[in-house]
Every structure is written in structure tokens, then in C-alpha cells.
Short mmCIF file of C-alpha atoms in Angstrom, two decimals:
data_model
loop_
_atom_site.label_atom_id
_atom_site.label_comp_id
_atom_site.label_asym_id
_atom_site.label_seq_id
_atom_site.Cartn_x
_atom_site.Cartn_y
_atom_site.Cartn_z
CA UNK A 26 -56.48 19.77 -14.24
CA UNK A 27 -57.37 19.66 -10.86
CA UNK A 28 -55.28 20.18 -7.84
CA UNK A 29 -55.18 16.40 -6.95
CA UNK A 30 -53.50 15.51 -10.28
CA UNK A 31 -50.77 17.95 -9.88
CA UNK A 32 -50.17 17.10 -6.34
CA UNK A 33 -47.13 14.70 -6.50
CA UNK A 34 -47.42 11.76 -3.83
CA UNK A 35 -45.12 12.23 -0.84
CA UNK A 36 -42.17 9.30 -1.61
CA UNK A 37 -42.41 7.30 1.87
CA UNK A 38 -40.32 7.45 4.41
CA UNK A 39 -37.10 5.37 4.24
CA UNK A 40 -36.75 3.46 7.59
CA UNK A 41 -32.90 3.59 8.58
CA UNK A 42 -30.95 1.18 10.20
CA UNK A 43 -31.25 0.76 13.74
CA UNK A 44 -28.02 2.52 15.62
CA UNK A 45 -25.91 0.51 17.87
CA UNK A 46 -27.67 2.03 21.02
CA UNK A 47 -31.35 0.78 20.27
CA UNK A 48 -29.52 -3.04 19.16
CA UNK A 49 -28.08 -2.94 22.79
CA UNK A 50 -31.65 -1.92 24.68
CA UNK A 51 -33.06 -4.33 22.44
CA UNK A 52 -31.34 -7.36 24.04
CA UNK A 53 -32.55 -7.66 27.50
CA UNK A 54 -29.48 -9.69 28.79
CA UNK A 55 -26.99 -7.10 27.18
CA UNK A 56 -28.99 -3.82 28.50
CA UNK A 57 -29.07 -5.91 32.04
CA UNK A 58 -25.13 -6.87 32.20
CA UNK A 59 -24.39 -3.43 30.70
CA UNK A 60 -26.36 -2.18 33.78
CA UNK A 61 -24.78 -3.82 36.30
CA UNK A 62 -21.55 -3.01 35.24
CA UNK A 63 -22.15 0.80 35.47
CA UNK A 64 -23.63 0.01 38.38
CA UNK A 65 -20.06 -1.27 39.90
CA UNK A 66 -18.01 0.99 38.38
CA UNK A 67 -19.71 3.68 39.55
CA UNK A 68 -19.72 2.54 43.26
CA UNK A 69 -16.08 1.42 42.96
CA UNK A 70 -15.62 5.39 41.73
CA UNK A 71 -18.00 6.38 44.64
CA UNK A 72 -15.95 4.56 46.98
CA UNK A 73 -14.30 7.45 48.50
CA UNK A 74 -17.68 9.63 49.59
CA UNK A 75 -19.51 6.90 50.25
CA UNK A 76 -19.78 5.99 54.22
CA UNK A 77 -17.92 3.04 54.49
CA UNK A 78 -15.79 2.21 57.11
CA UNK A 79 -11.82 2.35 56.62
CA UNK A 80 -11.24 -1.41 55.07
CA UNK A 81 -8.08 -1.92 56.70
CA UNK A 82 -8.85 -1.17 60.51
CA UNK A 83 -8.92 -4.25 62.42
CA UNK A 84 -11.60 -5.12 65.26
CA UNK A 85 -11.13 -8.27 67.05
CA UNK A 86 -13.64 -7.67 68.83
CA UNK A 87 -16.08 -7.37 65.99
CA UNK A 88 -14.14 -10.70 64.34
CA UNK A 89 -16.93 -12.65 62.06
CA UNK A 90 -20.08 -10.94 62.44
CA UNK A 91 -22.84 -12.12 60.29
CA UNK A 92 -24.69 -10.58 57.57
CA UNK A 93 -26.75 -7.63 57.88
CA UNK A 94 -25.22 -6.94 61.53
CA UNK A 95 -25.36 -3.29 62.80
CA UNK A 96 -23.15 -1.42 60.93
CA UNK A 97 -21.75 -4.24 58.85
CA UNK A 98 -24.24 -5.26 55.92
CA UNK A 99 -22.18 -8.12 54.59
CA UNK A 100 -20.70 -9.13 58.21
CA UNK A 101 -16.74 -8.91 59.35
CA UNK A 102 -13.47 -11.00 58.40
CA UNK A 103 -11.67 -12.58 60.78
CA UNK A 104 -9.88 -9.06 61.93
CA UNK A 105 -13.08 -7.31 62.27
CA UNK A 106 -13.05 -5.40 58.94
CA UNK A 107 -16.13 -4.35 57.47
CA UNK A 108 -16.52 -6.66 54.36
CA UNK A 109 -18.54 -4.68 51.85
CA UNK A 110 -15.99 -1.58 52.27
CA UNK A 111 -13.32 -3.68 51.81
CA UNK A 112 -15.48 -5.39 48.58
CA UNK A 113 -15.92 -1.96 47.15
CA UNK A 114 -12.93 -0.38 48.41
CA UNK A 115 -11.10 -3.72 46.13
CA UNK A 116 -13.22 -3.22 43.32
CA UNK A 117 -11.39 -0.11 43.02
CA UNK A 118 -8.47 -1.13 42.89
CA UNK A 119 -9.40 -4.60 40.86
CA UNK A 120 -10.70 -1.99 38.23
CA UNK A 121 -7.76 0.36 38.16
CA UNK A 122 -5.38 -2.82 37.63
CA UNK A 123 -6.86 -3.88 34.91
CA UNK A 124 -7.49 -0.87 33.14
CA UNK A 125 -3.98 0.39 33.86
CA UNK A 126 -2.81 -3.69 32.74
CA UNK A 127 -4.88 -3.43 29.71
CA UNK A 128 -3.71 0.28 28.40
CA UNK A 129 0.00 -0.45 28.81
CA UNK A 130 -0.58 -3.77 26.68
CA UNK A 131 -2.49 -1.54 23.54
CA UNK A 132 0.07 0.77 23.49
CA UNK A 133 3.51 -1.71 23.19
CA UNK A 134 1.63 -4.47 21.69
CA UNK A 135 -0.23 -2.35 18.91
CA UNK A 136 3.30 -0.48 18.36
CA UNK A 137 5.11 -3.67 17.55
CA UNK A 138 2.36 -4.77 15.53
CA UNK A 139 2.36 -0.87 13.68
CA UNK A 140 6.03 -1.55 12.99
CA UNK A 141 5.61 -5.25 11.77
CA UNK A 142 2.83 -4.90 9.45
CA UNK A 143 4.23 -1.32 8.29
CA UNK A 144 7.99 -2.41 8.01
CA UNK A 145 7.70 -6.22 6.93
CA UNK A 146 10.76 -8.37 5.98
CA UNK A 147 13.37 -8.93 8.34
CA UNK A 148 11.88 -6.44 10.91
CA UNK A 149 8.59 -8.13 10.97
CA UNK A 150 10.32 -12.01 11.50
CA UNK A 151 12.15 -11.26 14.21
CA UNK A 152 9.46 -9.20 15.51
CA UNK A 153 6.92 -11.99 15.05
CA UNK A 154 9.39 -14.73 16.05
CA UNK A 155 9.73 -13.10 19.15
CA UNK A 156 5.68 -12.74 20.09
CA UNK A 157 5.22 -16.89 18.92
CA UNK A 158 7.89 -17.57 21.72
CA UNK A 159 6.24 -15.39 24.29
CA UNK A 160 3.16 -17.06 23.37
CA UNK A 161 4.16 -20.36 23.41
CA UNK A 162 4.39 -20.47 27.35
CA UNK A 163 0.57 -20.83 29.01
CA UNK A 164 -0.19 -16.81 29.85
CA UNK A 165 -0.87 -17.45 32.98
CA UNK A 166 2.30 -19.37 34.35
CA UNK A 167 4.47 -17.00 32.33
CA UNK A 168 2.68 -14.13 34.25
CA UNK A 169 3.40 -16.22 37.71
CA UNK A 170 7.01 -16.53 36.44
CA UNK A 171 7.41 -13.05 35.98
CA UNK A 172 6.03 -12.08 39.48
CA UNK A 173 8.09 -14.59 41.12
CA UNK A 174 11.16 -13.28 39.81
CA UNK A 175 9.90 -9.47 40.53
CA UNK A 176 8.41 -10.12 44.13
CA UNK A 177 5.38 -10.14 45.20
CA UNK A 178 3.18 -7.19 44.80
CA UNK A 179 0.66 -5.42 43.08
CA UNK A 180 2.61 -3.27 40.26
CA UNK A 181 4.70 -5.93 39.78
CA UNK A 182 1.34 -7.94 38.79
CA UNK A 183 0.23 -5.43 36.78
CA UNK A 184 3.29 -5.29 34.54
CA UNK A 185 3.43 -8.82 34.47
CA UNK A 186 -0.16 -8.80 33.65
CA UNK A 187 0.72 -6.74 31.12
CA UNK A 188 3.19 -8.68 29.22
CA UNK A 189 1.46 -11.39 28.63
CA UNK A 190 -1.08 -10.12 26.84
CA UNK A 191 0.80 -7.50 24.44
CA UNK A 192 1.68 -10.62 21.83
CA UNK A 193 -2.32 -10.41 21.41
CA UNK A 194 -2.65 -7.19 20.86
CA UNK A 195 0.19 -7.03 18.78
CA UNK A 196 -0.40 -9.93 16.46
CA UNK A 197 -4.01 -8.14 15.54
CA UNK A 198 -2.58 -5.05 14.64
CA UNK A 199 0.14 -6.59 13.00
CA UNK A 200 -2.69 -8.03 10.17
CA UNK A 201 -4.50 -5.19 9.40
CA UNK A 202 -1.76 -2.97 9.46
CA UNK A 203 0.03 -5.86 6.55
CA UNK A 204 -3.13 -5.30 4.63
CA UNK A 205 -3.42 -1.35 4.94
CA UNK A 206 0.25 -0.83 3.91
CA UNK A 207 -0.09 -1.88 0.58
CA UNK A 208 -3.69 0.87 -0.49
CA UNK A 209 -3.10 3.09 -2.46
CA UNK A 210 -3.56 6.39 0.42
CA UNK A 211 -0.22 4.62 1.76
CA UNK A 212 1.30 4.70 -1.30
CA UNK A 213 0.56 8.75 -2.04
CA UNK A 214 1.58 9.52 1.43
CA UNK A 215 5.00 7.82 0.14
CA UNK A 216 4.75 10.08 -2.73
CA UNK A 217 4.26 13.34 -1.36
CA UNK A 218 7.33 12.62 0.98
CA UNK A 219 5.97 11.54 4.50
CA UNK A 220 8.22 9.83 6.82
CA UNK A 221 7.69 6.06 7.72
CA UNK A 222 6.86 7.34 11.03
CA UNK A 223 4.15 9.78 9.73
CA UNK A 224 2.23 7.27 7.58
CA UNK A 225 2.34 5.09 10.32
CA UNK A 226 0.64 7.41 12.91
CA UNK A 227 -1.17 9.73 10.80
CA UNK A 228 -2.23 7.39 8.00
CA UNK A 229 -2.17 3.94 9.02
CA UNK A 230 -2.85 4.29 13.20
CA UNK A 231 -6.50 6.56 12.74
CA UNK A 232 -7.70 2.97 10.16
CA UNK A 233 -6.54 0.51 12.96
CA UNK A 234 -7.79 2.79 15.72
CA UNK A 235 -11.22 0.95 16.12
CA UNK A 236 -9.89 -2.77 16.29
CA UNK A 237 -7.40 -1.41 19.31
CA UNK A 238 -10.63 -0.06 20.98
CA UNK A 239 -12.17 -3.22 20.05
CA UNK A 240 -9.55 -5.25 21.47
CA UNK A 241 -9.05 -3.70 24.41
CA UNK A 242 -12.99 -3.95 25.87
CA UNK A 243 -12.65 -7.40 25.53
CA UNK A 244 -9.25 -7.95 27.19
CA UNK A 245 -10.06 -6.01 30.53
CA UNK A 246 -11.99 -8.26 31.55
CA UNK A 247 -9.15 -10.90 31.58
CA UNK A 248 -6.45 -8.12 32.78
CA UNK A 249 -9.29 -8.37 35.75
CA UNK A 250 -9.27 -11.96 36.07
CA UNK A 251 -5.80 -12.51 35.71
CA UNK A 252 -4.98 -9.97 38.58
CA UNK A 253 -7.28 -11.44 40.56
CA UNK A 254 -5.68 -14.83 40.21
CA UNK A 255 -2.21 -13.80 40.88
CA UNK A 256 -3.44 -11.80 44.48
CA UNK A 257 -5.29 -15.05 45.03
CA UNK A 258 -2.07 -17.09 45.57
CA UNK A 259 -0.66 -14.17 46.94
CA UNK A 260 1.52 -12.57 44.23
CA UNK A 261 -0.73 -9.58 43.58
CA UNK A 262 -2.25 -7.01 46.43
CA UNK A 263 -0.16 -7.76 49.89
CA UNK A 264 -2.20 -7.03 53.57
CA UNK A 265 -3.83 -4.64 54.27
CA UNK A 266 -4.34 -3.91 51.02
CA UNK A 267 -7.57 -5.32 49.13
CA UNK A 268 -8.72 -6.27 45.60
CA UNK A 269 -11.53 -8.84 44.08
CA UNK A 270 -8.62 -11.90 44.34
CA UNK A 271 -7.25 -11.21 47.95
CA UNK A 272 -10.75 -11.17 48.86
CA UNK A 273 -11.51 -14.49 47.77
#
């Protein structure tokens, strides 16, 4: 027998799935927007090193310069502040709303829906009852309500910003975590003598951890838009201050 008949043919190479990074840079319009988006965010992180002029001195003397004027690329407002520092400088805090908005609405909304799903019965009607009335009122007027009573101001859009949007949150962890209560690793971690408390963070929060991720990436954007709305008609950021909606 010759060496070619023993020689065993080399099994081809299996061709793997593509990972999520090479689906993203194969769409041009998602690698683009995820582009631009770094782009801002990192400026809006930048903003402090970056040579911009202080967004909240005034120069009536400066008042409404146009585009690309010395020293101002994107003109003055009618006080004579510099316009893009004040566009970055509200970016910043635009961003840091919403982020801030968006983590304190995972945490109380995915709690309540932990101990819904987890606890069921009579705990999970009233807690459930109590989300359907909060989301029976428009998000957006309840979230004026809430500012109105509170005063105007920033934080107190954020919390009300907040608020609103926990019954989402909490209604989507409330359904997996009704499904994942009754496998069997819940029911063993009954067995060996866990605490309700310890399935529900140690068995039961790890499965759900990915939807809450999930969730939250695409409610920021919203937290943003919301805020933005609210300093629009002048129940979010008050002068001098400056975000994306007092800007408008």
C-alpha cells in the first residue's frame, strides 16, 4: 500500500457562524449610526479638555453671530454664547440624564417584576394592578404631572422621567421571571434550602440579566427624548444651564 492510500483526507473546515461584531460591520447603516454615536459620546465625554468657550458667559456684544464666525463655528445665541460649546457642553448633560433616568428605571422596575413573577398570587395582582394604572395615563403627561407638582428642574425630570418608564421594565421581567420560576434549577435551589431572596438574585436575576441589558439600550434613547421634551417647555434644565431640549 502506498502512502496515498493510507493518508486519510483532511475533513474540511466547518465554517462557523458569523459573531455579532462582523453582522454589525456588515450592515452599512448600522456600522454608520453606531459610528456616529461614539462619535458624540465621546465629544460629549471630551467636553471638558476640549477648547470650548464657557457655555454660560454672556456677550451682548457678540449677540447672533453667524456660522463659522471667528471663534464661534456654529455662531452665538441671543446672549452671545458660543453655540457649539453650549451643544456639546448639553449633550453632556442630555446623555447623563438619560443614562442616570434609564438605570434608576432597570433597577425598581426589574425588582418589582423579580418579585411578581417570583412571588405570584396576591403579591403579583396588586403588584401588576398597580403598573396597569400607572400605565394607563399617556407617559408623557404623567411625567409633566409629576414635574409640575415637584417644580421645575432637572433632577426632578429625571425622576419623573424615571417613573414612567419602570411599569415597562417591570412588566418584561415580570414574564420571564413567571416562566423561570417554575424549571426545575428553581425548584432544587428550593430543595437544598435557599432563601426566596437567594433564588431570586442568584438563580433567577443572572437568566433575566440579558433582557434588562436588552431593555435598557433601547429605552435610553427615549429617557433622552423625553428629557429633552420636558426642558423644552421648560420643566427640565433651568438658565444657564444647557441640554439637547433647552437648546431647541
Amino acid at each position: 500500500m502506498t502512502d496515498a492510500t493510507l493518508a486519510t483526507p483532511e475533513p474540511k473546515a466547518r465554517r462557523g457562524r458569523p459573531g455579532s461584531a462582523a453582522l454589525l460591520f456588515a450592515n452599512t447603516l448600522a456600522t454608520g449610526g453606531l459610528v456616529v454615536l461614539v462619535l458624540i459620546a465621546l465629544t460629549a465625554l471630551a467636553a471638558p479638555i476640549l477648547p470650548l468657550a464657557d457655555p454660560d458667559v454672556t456677550a451682548p456684544a457678540d449677540r447672533l453671530m453667524p456660522v463659522f464666525s471667528a471663534g464661534h463655528p456654529l455662531g452665538t445665541d441671543h446672549l452671545g454664547r458660543d453655540i457649539l460649546s453650549r451643544l456639546i457642553w448639553g449633550t453632556r448633560v442630555s446623555l447623563a440624564v438619560g443614562l442616570s433616568a434609564t438605570f434608576i428605571a432597570a433597577f425598581f422596575g426589574s425588582l418589582l417584576g423579580l418579585v411578581a413573577g417570583y412571588a405570584g398570587g396576591r403579591t403579583d395582582s396588586l403588584v401588576m394592578r398597580g403598573i396597569d394604572m400607572v400605565m394607563a395615563f399617556p407617559y408623557i403627561l404623567l411625567a409633566l404631572a409629576i414635574v409640575a407638582v415637584l417644580g421645575p428642574g432637572l433632577i426632578n425630570a429625571l425622576y419623573a422621567i424615571a417613573l414612567v418608564n419602570i411599569p415597562f421594565f417591570a412588566r418584561n421581567i415580570r414574564g420571564i421571571t413567571l416562566g423561570l420560576s417554575r424549571r426545575e434549577f428553581v425548584d432544587a435551589a428550593r430543595l437544598s434550602g435557599k432563601t426566596p431572596a437567594q433564588i431570586l438574585f442568584l438563580e433567577i436575576l443572572p437568566n433575566v440579566l440579558p433582557v434588562i441589558v436588552i431593555t435598557m439600550s433601547t429605552t435610553v434613547g427615549w429617557m433622552i427624548l423625553e428629557t429633552a421634551g420636558l426642558s423644552f417647555l421648560g420643566l427640565g434644565a433651568q438658565p444657564p444651564q444647557a441640554d439637547l431640549g433647552s437648546m431647541l
